Coordinates of C-alpha atoms in Angstrom, one line a residue:
X94 CA -129.8 195.3 -6.0
X95 CA -131.4 198.8 -5.7
X96 CA -129.7 201.8 -7.1
X97 CA -127.7 203.4 -4.3
X98 CA -128.1 206.8 -5.9
X99 CA -131.9 206.8 -5.5
X100 CA -133.5 208.1 -2.3
X101 CA -136.1 205.8 -0.8
X102 CA -139.3 207.0 0.7
X103 CA -137.8 206.1 4.1
X104 CA -134.8 208.3 3.4
X105 CA -136.9 211.2 2.2
X106 CA -139.0 211.1 5.3
X107 CA -135.9 211.1 7.4
X108 CA -134.4 213.9 5.4
X109 CA -136.9 216.4 6.8
X110 CA -135.3 216.1 10.2
X111 CA -131.7 216.1 8.9
X112 CA -131.4 219.1 6.5
X113 CA -127.7 220.1 7.1
X114 CA -126.9 217.1 9.2
X115 CA -125.9 214.5 6.6
X116 CA -126.2 213.5 3.0
X117 CA -128.8 210.8 2.8
X118 CA -128.0 208.7 -0.1
X119 CA -127.6 205.0 0.8
X120 CA -124.3 203.2 0.5
X121 CA -125.3 199.7 -0.5
X122 CA -128.1 197.4 -1.5
X123 CA -130.9 197.3 1.1
X124 CA -131.5 201.0 0.9
X125 CA -129.3 202.1 3.9
X126 CA -129.6 205.6 4.9
X127 CA -132.9 206.5 6.7
X128 CA -135.5 205.5 9.1
X129 CA -139.2 206.2 9.7
X130 CA -138.5 207.4 13.2
X131 CA -138.2 211.1 13.6
X132 CA -134.8 212.0 14.9
X133 CA -135.3 215.8 15.1
X134 CA -135.6 215.6 18.9
X135 CA -132.5 213.5 19.2
X136 CA -129.9 216.0 18.1
X137 CA -128.8 217.3 21.4
X138 CA -125.0 217.9 21.3
X139 CA -124.8 217.0 17.6
X140 CA -122.8 218.9 14.9
X141 CA -125.1 220.5 12.4
X142 CA -122.8 220.2 9.4
X143 CA -120.8 217.1 10.3
X144 CA -119.0 215.6 7.2
X145 CA -116.3 213.1 6.3
X146 CA -112.8 214.3 7.2
X147 CA -114.0 216.8 9.7
X148 CA -113.1 216.7 13.4
X149 CA -116.1 215.7 15.4
X150 CA -116.6 218.0 18.5
X151 CA -119.9 217.7 20.4
X152 CA -121.8 220.9 20.8
X153 CA -121.9 220.3 24.5
X154 CA -120.1 217.9 26.9
X155 CA -121.5 214.3 26.5
X156 CA -120.7 210.9 27.9
X157 CA -121.4 207.4 26.5
X158 CA -121.0 204.0 28.1
X159 CA -118.9 201.4 26.2
X160 CA -118.3 197.8 26.9
X161 CA -114.5 197.3 27.3
X162 CA -112.9 194.0 26.6
X163 CA -110.1 194.0 29.1
X164 CA -107.0 192.3 27.6
X165 CA -104.6 190.9 30.2
X166 CA -101.7 191.9 27.9
X167 CA -102.6 195.5 28.5
X168 CA -105.0 195.7 31.5
X169 CA -107.3 198.8 31.5
X170 CA -106.2 201.9 33.4
X171 CA -108.4 204.8 34.3
X172 CA -105.5 207.3 33.7
X173 CA -104.7 206.2 30.1
X174 CA -103.9 209.1 27.8
X175 CA -106.5 207.6 25.4
X176 CA -109.5 208.4 27.6
X177 CA -108.3 212.0 28.3
X178 CA -107.5 212.8 24.7
X179 CA -110.8 211.4 23.4
X180 CA -112.6 213.8 25.8
X181 CA -110.3 216.7 24.8
X182 CA -110.8 216.2 21.0
X183 CA -114.5 215.3 20.9
X184 CA -116.1 216.6 24.0
X185 CA -117.2 213.0 24.8
X186 CA -116.3 211.2 28.0
X187 CA -116.3 207.4 27.5
X188 CA -117.4 205.4 30.5
X189 CA -116.0 201.9 30.1
X190 CA -117.8 198.9 31.5
X191 CA -114.9 196.6 32.0
X192 CA -115.2 192.9 31.2
X193 CA -112.4 190.3 31.3
X194 CA -111.3 189.0 27.9
X195 CA -112.0 185.4 29.0
X196 CA -115.6 186.1 29.9
X197 CA -116.4 188.8 27.3
X198 CA -118.9 187.0 25.1
X199 CA -120.7 185.4 28.1
X200 CA -120.9 188.7 30.1
X201 CA -121.9 190.6 27.0
X202 CA -124.9 188.3 26.6
X203 CA -125.9 188.6 30.2
X204 CA -125.7 192.4 30.1
X205 CA -127.7 192.7 26.9
X206 CA -130.3 190.2 28.2
X207 CA -130.8 192.1 31.4
X208 CA -131.0 195.4 29.7
X209 CA -127.9 196.7 31.5
X210 CA -125.6 196.7 28.5
X211 CA -123.7 200.0 27.7
X212 CA -125.0 201.9 24.7
X213 CA -121.9 201.0 22.6
X214 CA -120.9 197.3 22.4
X215 CA -117.7 196.9 20.4
X216 CA -115.4 193.9 19.8
X217 CA -118.3 191.8 18.4
X218 CA -117.6 189.3 15.7
X219 CA -120.3 188.4 13.1
X220 CA -122.5 186.4 13.4
X221 CA -122.5 186.9 17.2
X222 CA -124.9 189.8 16.8
X223 CA -127.6 187.6 15.3
X224 CA -128.5 186.2 18.8
X225 CA -129.7 189.7 19.9
X226 CA -131.7 190.6 16.8
X227 CA -135.1 189.0 17.5
X228 CA -135.4 190.5 21.0
X229 CA -134.9 194.0 19.6
X230 CA -132.1 194.6 22.1
X231 CA -129.7 196.0 19.5
X232 CA -130.3 198.5 16.7
X233 CA -130.5 197.7 13.0
X234 CA -127.5 200.0 12.5
X235 CA -127.8 200.0 8.7
X236 CA -130.8 202.3 9.3
X237 CA -128.6 205.0 10.7
X238 CA -125.5 205.0 8.7
X239 CA -126.7 208.2 7.0
X240 CA -125.4 209.9 10.2
X241 CA -121.9 208.4 9.5
X242 CA -120.2 210.2 6.6
X243 CA -116.8 208.6 7.2
X244 CA -118.2 205.1 7.4
X245 CA -120.2 205.6 4.2
X246 CA -117.3 207.2 2.3
X247 CA -115.1 204.2 3.0
X248 CA -117.8 201.7 2.0
X249 CA -118.3 203.5 -1.3
X250 CA -114.6 204.1 -2.0
X251 CA -113.5 200.6 -1.2
X252 CA -116.6 198.9 -2.8
X253 CA -117.5 197.1 0.4
X254 CA -121.3 196.7 -0.4
X255 CA -121.0 193.0 -1.2
X256 CA -119.3 192.3 2.2
X257 CA -122.0 194.3 4.0
X258 CA -124.7 192.4 2.1
X259 CA -123.2 189.2 3.5
X260 CA -124.1 190.2 7.1
X261 CA -127.7 191.4 6.5
X262 CA -130.5 189.6 8.2
X263 CA -133.8 188.4 6.8
X264 CA -135.2 191.9 7.1
X265 CA -132.6 193.2 4.8
X266 CA -130.8 195.2 7.6
X267 CA -127.6 194.6 9.4
X268 CA -127.1 195.0 13.1
X269 CA -123.3 195.3 13.4
X270 CA -121.1 198.2 12.3
X271 CA -118.0 196.2 11.2
X272 CA -114.4 197.3 11.0
X273 CA -113.7 198.2 7.4
X274 CA -110.5 197.3 5.6
X275 CA -109.3 198.7 2.3
X276 CA -107.5 195.5 1.5
X277 CA -107.8 191.9 2.7
X278 CA -105.1 191.2 5.3
X279 CA -103.6 187.7 5.4
X280 CA -102.1 186.4 8.6
X281 CA -100.7 182.9 8.5
X282 CA -98.4 180.8 6.3
X283 CA -95.5 178.4 6.5
X284 CA -92.0 179.3 7.7
X285 CA -88.8 177.5 6.8
X286 CA -85.3 177.2 8.3
X287 CA -83.5 178.9 5.4
X288 CA -80.0 178.0 6.6
X289 CA -81.0 174.4 6.4
X290 CA -82.5 174.9 2.9
X291 CA -79.3 176.7 1.8
X292 CA -77.1 173.9 3.0
X293 CA -79.2 171.4 1.0
X294 CA -79.3 173.6 -2.1
X295 CA -83.0 174.3 -1.8
X296 CA -85.0 177.4 -2.4
X297 CA -88.1 178.7 -0.6
X298 CA -91.1 177.1 -2.2
X299 CA -93.8 179.1 -4.0
X300 CA -96.3 176.2 -4.6
X301 CA -97.6 173.3 -2.6
X302 CA -95.9 170.9 -5.0
X303 CA -92.6 172.7 -4.2
X304 CA -93.4 172.4 -0.5
X305 CA -93.7 168.7 -0.9
X306 CA -90.4 168.5 -2.8
X307 CA -88.6 170.6 -0.1
X308 CA -90.0 168.4 2.7
X309 CA -88.9 165.3 0.8
X310 CA -85.4 166.6 0.5
X311 CA -85.2 167.5 4.2
X312 CA -86.5 164.1 5.1
X313 CA -83.8 162.5 2.9
X314 CA -81.2 164.4 4.9
X315 CA -82.8 163.7 8.3
X316 CA -84.6 160.4 7.9
X317 CA -85.3 160.1 11.7
X318 CA -87.1 163.5 11.9
X319 CA -90.4 165.0 10.8
X320 CA -89.4 167.9 8.7
X321 CA -92.6 169.8 9.6
X322 CA -94.3 170.0 12.9
X323 CA -97.2 172.3 13.5
X324 CA -99.3 174.2 16.1
X325 CA -102.5 176.1 16.7
X326 CA -104.3 172.8 17.2
X327 CA -105.9 173.0 20.7
X328 CA -107.5 176.4 20.8
X329 CA -110.0 175.8 18.1
X330 CA -112.5 173.0 17.2
X331 CA -110.5 172.5 14.0
X332 CA -107.1 171.1 14.9
X333 CA -104.3 172.8 12.9
X334 CA -106.7 175.6 12.3
X335 CA -104.1 177.9 10.7
X336 CA -102.7 175.2 8.5
X337 CA -106.1 174.1 7.2
X338 CA -107.0 177.8 6.7
X339 CA -104.2 178.7 4.3
X340 CA -104.0 175.2 2.7
X341 CA -107.7 175.4 2.0
X342 CA -107.3 178.8 0.5
X343 CA -104.9 177.3 -2.1
X344 CA -107.7 174.9 -3.0
X345 CA -110.3 177.6 -3.0
X346 CA -112.2 176.1 0.0
X347 CA -112.9 177.3 3.6
X348 CA -111.1 175.1 6.0
X349 CA -109.6 175.4 9.5
X350 CA -110.4 178.6 11.2
X351 CA -112.3 179.7 8.1
X352 CA -114.4 176.5 7.9
X353 CA -118.2 176.8 7.3
X354 CA -120.5 173.9 6.6
X355 CA -122.3 175.7 3.8
X356 CA -120.5 177.5 1.0
X357 CA -121.5 179.0 -2.3
X358 CA -120.6 177.3 -5.6
X359 CA -120.3 180.1 -8.1
X360 CA -120.3 177.6 -11.0
X361 CA -123.5 175.9 -9.9
X362 CA -125.1 179.1 -8.7
X363 CA -126.2 177.6 -5.4
X364 CA -125.0 176.7 -1.9
X365 CA -123.3 173.3 -1.3
X366 CA -121.9 171.4 1.7
X367 CA -118.3 172.5 1.9
X368 CA -116.7 169.3 3.3
X369 CA -118.0 167.1 0.5
X370 CA -116.8 169.2 -2.5
X371 CA -114.2 167.9 -4.9
X372 CA -111.8 170.7 -3.9
X373 CA -112.1 169.8 -0.2
X374 CA -111.4 166.2 -1.0
X375 CA -108.3 167.2 -3.0
X376 CA -107.0 169.2 -0.1
X377 CA -107.5 166.2 2.2
X378 CA -105.7 163.9 -0.3
X379 CA -102.7 166.2 -0.5
X380 CA -102.3 166.5 3.3
X381 CA -102.9 162.8 3.7
X382 CA -99.9 162.1 1.4
X383 CA -97.7 164.5 3.4
X384 CA -98.6 162.7 6.7
X385 CA -98.3 159.2 5.2
X386 CA -94.7 159.9 4.0
X387 CA -93.8 161.2 7.5
X388 CA -93.2 164.7 6.3
X389 CA -95.6 166.2 8.8
X390 CA -95.6 165.3 12.5
X391 CA -99.0 163.6 13.3
X392 CA -98.7 165.1 16.8
X393 CA -99.3 168.5 15.0
X394 CA -103.0 167.8 15.3
X395 CA -103.0 167.4 19.1
X396 CA -100.0 169.1 20.7
X397 CA -99.8 172.3 22.6
X398 CA -98.3 175.3 20.8
X399 CA -95.3 175.3 23.2
X400 CA -94.5 171.7 22.3
X401 CA -94.5 172.5 18.6
X402 CA -92.2 175.5 19.1
X403 CA -89.8 173.5 21.3
X404 CA -89.4 170.9 18.6
X405 CA -88.4 173.7 16.2
X406 CA -86.0 175.2 18.7
X407 CA -84.5 171.8 19.5
X408 CA -84.0 171.1 15.7
X409 CA -86.4 168.2 15.7
X410 CA -88.2 169.9 12.9
X411 CA -87.4 172.7 10.4
X412 CA -90.8 173.9 9.2
X413 CA -93.7 175.3 11.1
X414 CA -96.8 177.5 10.6
X415 CA -96.2 181.2 11.5
X416 CA -97.7 184.6 11.6
X417 CA -95.3 187.7 11.3
X418 CA -95.4 188.4 15.0
X419 CA -94.6 184.8 16.0
X420 CA -91.9 184.6 13.4
X421 CA -90.0 187.6 14.8
X422 CA -90.8 187.5 18.5
X423 CA -90.7 183.7 19.1
X424 CA -89.1 181.6 16.4
X425 CA -86.3 183.9 15.2
X426 CA -85.5 185.5 18.5
X427 CA -85.2 182.1 20.3
X428 CA -83.5 180.2 17.4
X429 CA -80.8 182.8 17.2
X430 CA -80.1 182.4 20.9
X431 CA -80.0 178.6 20.8
X432 CA -78.8 177.6 17.3
X433 CA -75.7 179.2 15.8
X434 CA -76.3 180.5 12.3
X435 CA -80.0 179.6 12.4
X436 CA -82.3 181.6 10.0
X437 CA -86.0 181.3 9.5
X438 CA -88.3 183.0 6.9
X439 CA -92.0 183.0 6.3
X440 CA -93.2 182.5 2.8
X441 CA -96.4 183.9 1.1
X442 CA -99.1 181.3 1.2
X443 CA -97.9 178.6 -1.4
X444 CA -100.1 178.4 -4.5
X445 CA -102.3 175.5 -5.3
X446 CA -105.1 174.6 -7.8
X447 CA -107.0 177.8 -7.1
X448 CA -104.1 180.0 -8.1
X449 CA -103.1 183.3 -6.5
X450 CA -106.2 183.9 -4.4
X451 CA -107.1 185.0 -0.9
X452 CA -110.4 184.2 0.9
X453 CA -113.1 186.8 0.2
X454 CA -115.0 188.5 3.0
X455 CA -111.9 189.3 5.1
X456 CA -112.2 193.0 4.6
X457 CA -114.8 193.2 7.4
X458 CA -113.6 192.8 11.0
X459 CA -115.2 192.7 14.4
X460 CA -117.3 195.7 15.0
X461 CA -119.8 197.7 17.2
X462 CA -123.3 196.8 18.2
X463 CA -125.5 199.7 19.4
X464 CA -128.0 199.1 22.2
X465 CA -131.6 199.9 21.3
X466 CA -131.9 202.1 24.4
X467 CA -129.4 204.5 22.8
X468 CA -132.2 205.6 20.4
X469 CA -134.3 206.8 23.3
X470 CA -131.7 209.4 24.2
X471 CA -131.9 213.0 22.8
X472 CA -128.1 212.7 22.1
X473 CA -128.5 209.8 19.7
X474 CA -127.4 211.7 16.6
X475 CA -124.3 213.0 18.4
X476 CA -123.4 209.5 19.5
X477 CA -123.6 208.1 16.0
X478 CA -121.4 211.0 14.7
X479 CA -118.9 210.3 17.5
X480 CA -118.8 206.6 16.6
X481 CA -118.3 207.6 13.0
X482 CA -115.3 209.8 13.9
X483 CA -113.6 207.5 16.4
X484 CA -113.9 204.2 14.6
X485 CA -114.2 205.2 10.9
X486 CA -112.5 208.6 10.2
X487 CA -108.9 208.6 9.0
X488 CA -107.9 210.9 11.9
X489 CA -109.8 208.9 14.5
X490 CA -108.3 205.6 13.3
X491 CA -104.8 207.0 13.4
X492 CA -105.4 208.4 16.9
X493 CA -106.7 205.1 18.2
X494 CA -103.7 203.3 16.8
X495 CA -100.7 205.6 17.3
X496 CA -101.9 208.1 19.9
X497 CA -100.9 211.8 20.1
X498 CA -98.3 213.1 17.7
X499 CA -95.3 214.5 19.5
X500 CA -96.2 212.6 22.6
X501 CA -96.3 208.9 21.6
X502 CA -95.2 209.1 18.0
X503 CA -93.8 211.2 15.2
X504 CA -95.1 211.0 11.6
X505 CA -93.3 211.4 8.3
X506 CA -95.4 210.5 5.2
X507 CA -96.8 207.0 5.8
X508 CA -94.1 206.3 8.3
X509 CA -94.8 206.3 12.0
X510 CA -92.1 206.2 14.6
X511 CA -92.7 205.7 18.3
X512 CA -91.2 208.4 20.6
X513 CA -88.0 207.3 22.4
X514 CA -88.7 205.2 25.5
X515 CA -92.0 203.8 24.2
X516 CA -92.4 200.2 22.9
X517 CA -95.1 198.4 21.0
X518 CA -95.5 194.6 21.2
X519 CA -91.9 194.0 22.2
X520 CA -90.3 196.4 19.7
X521 CA -87.9 197.7 22.4
X522 CA -87.6 195.3 25.4
X523 CA -85.7 198.0 27.3
X524 CA -88.2 200.8 26.8
X525 CA -89.7 202.0 30.1
X526 CA -93.1 202.7 28.6
X527 CA -95.5 200.7 26.4
X528 CA -98.0 202.2 23.9
X529 CA -100.7 199.8 24.9
X530 CA -100.1 199.2 28.6
X531 CA -99.3 202.7 29.7
X532 CA -101.2 204.9 27.2
X533 CA -104.1 202.8 26.1
X534 CA -103.5 203.1 22.3
X535 CA -103.4 200.2 19.8
X536 CA -106.3 198.7 21.9
X537 CA -108.2 196.0 20.1
X538 CA -111.5 197.5 21.3
X539 CA -110.9 200.7 19.2
X540 CA -108.1 199.8 16.7
X541 CA -109.1 197.9 13.6
X542 CA -109.7 198.4 10.0
X543 CA -108.6 201.4 7.9
X544 CA -106.6 202.3 4.9
X545 CA -103.8 200.0 3.8
X546 CA -101.3 202.8 4.5
X547 CA -102.5 202.9 8.2
X548 CA -102.9 199.2 8.6
X549 CA -99.4 198.5 7.2
X550 CA -97.8 201.3 9.2
X551 CA -97.0 199.0 12.1
X552 CA -95.7 196.1 9.9
X553 CA -92.3 194.7 10.6
X554 CA -90.1 194.3 7.5
X555 CA -91.0 190.6 7.4
X556 CA -94.8 191.3 7.5
X557 CA -94.4 194.1 4.9
X558 CA -92.6 191.6 2.5
X559 CA -95.3 189.0 3.1
X560 CA -98.3 191.3 2.7
X561 CA -96.9 193.0 -0.4
X562 CA -97.3 189.7 -2.1
X563 CA -100.6 188.6 -0.6
X564 CA -102.4 191.9 -1.3
X565 CA -101.7 191.4 -5.0
X566 CA -103.8 188.2 -5.0
X567 CA -107.4 188.0 -6.2
X568 CA -110.1 187.7 -3.6
X569 CA -112.3 184.6 -3.9
X570 CA -116.0 185.5 -4.4
X571 CA -117.9 186.3 -1.2
X572 CA -120.9 184.1 -0.4
X573 CA -124.0 186.1 -1.5
X574 CA -126.5 187.3 1.2
X575 CA -128.9 184.6 2.3
X576 CA -130.2 185.6 5.7
X577 CA -132.2 182.9 7.5
X578 CA -135.5 183.7 9.2
X579 CA -135.7 183.1 12.9
X580 CA -137.3 179.7 12.7
X581 CA -134.9 178.6 9.9
X582 CA -132.0 179.8 12.0
X583 CA -133.1 177.7 15.0
X584 CA -133.5 174.6 12.9
X585 CA -130.2 175.2 11.0
X586 CA -128.4 175.6 14.3
X587 CA -129.6 172.2 15.5
X588 CA -128.3 170.6 12.3
X589 CA -125.1 172.7 12.0
X590 CA -123.1 171.6 15.0
X591 CA -123.4 167.8 14.6
X592 CA -122.6 168.1 10.9
X593 CA -119.6 170.3 11.6
X594 CA -118.3 167.9 14.3
X595 CA -118.6 164.9 11.9
X596 CA -116.9 166.8 9.0
X597 CA -114.0 167.9 11.2
X598 CA -113.5 164.5 12.9
X599 CA -113.5 162.7 9.5
X600 CA -111.3 165.2 7.9
X601 CA -108.7 164.3 10.5
X602 CA -109.3 160.6 10.1
X603 CA -108.7 160.8 6.4
X604 CA -105.7 163.0 6.7
X605 CA -104.1 160.8 9.4
X606 CA -104.8 157.6 7.4
X607 CA -107.2 156.3 10.0
X608 CA -109.9 156.1 7.4
X609 CA -109.3 155.0 3.8
X610 CA -110.3 157.4 1.0
X611 CA -112.3 154.5 -0.5
X612 CA -114.9 155.3 2.3
X613 CA -115.5 158.8 1.0
X614 CA -118.9 158.0 -0.3
X615 CA -119.8 156.4 3.0
X616 CA -118.7 159.6 4.7
X617 CA -121.0 161.6 2.5
X618 CA -123.9 159.3 3.3
X619 CA -123.2 159.7 7.0
X620 CA -123.5 163.5 6.6
X621 CA -126.7 163.0 4.6
X622 CA -128.1 161.0 7.5
X623 CA -127.3 164.0 9.8
X624 CA -129.5 166.3 7.7
X625 CA -126.8 167.7 5.4
X626 CA -129.2 168.1 2.4
X627 CA -131.8 169.7 4.5
X628 CA -129.3 172.2 5.9
X629 CA -128.2 173.1 2.4
X630 CA -131.8 173.4 1.2
X631 CA -132.6 175.9 4.0
X632 CA -129.7 178.1 2.8
X633 CA -130.6 177.9 -0.8
X634 CA -134.3 178.8 -0.1
X635 CA -133.1 181.8 1.9
X636 CA -130.8 182.8 -1.0
X637 CA -133.6 182.5 -3.5
X638 CA -136.0 184.4 -1.3
X639 CA -133.5 187.3 -0.6
X640 CA -132.8 187.6 -4.3
X641 CA -136.5 187.9 -5.2
X642 CA -137.2 190.4 -2.4
X643 CA -134.1 192.6 -2.9
X644 CA -133.6 192.4 -6.7

């Protein structure tokens, strides 16, 4: 890894055009912070002494096009206060190109491929940007972060360099400006009917062994019922994606929504195939036991979310996966209406063999791609400064989330309170106005990442209690950078999908008892026949190459 305190030749060359514009030291390995292109003629509208913590205000009125992911929960409106206030504060008029949520990725690809994409392309999840690298349609944004003091300050303060290294391509650059989080934010865990536990003399479990004991006790009391039914099965290639994600975390493996075929074994110092590791097998064996003893409803792996929720509300089950929003707005709200005295609580992810850990790499969120055509404009520097303020400054992030103080919210310390008559995600069903629908704030296109104080400012009491525990846990190591070259990427993609499909299908067969564990070696051999070893070799070669080239 290069010393981030040293200026590269590339940075020094760029510095000539940026005296007074920005501090040019890089913020991570890969020598971010400069480009051989002369940007002296691209400063139209830019601030000459723009720095972190300063309000960006364009030196002249500017406008930039932005791809807007139109969420049906809060459909875009031209008269949102958000648009007006952005222009007022920054001198920049945003011109949204509206794309429906359901077609976002497809339409984005078409627009980029035809050369008609807006200059700013947010709401992009890594590695989606990789598809646009080889054509040169998007900028290697890591070359221009020297124009973004707020972004660089957060990377440095929160020590995010390893996460950024993980999204670099084979040229050592990254092509996505990701959302930056101070702390990893966990989302899902188990929830339990606490009134039932109280009646049976049980306490909320803290480990998976205790989860098993609690389920056994509920089953003894209700032998004709499955104590646990689950959801989030049909909207992902990995049935029970939430359950496998947080159970896998307890075993130190990527599973469910977090599943990747290839993962780094820190002990061995190399990449291995995830679904053949001992820890992955142990996870399967635990869940297989839960299913075999009829403690988990086997329909969990196929049913719709509404079916799972209805079983909970009808008291056919007493345990279900949750996130803090669903806990409050769905389970608790409806249970209290239907079942007298019903109470339900969400627990921190139960501990397993890996101990108190959370998955690494979750401090980066979806982010912004920048169209290569933006570099042709004489307002390029101003645009990057604007992006830095809106998406990465403390003030810009607070604005995007909460709106205008005295109009949509009031602030006292780290506490934010919506003005009377304004609701957020059902906080006041009788409120005539909604922060997202009527004002355009808390919009997923612009609101993500930030300090823990800001991220947690919208937490319900339940989520705060949950996150207070989860943020104390140790992050599992992030897979080291190992970008594949274009030919390797094409080959790996051909192998990746059949391997992933086979791994997921057989994970479920083992869990549901449709395949005996005695066939584990046969399962591994089947994966080998589908080029498992060759896929792993490609990743290890890329890892070795990147280490040699980047130190």
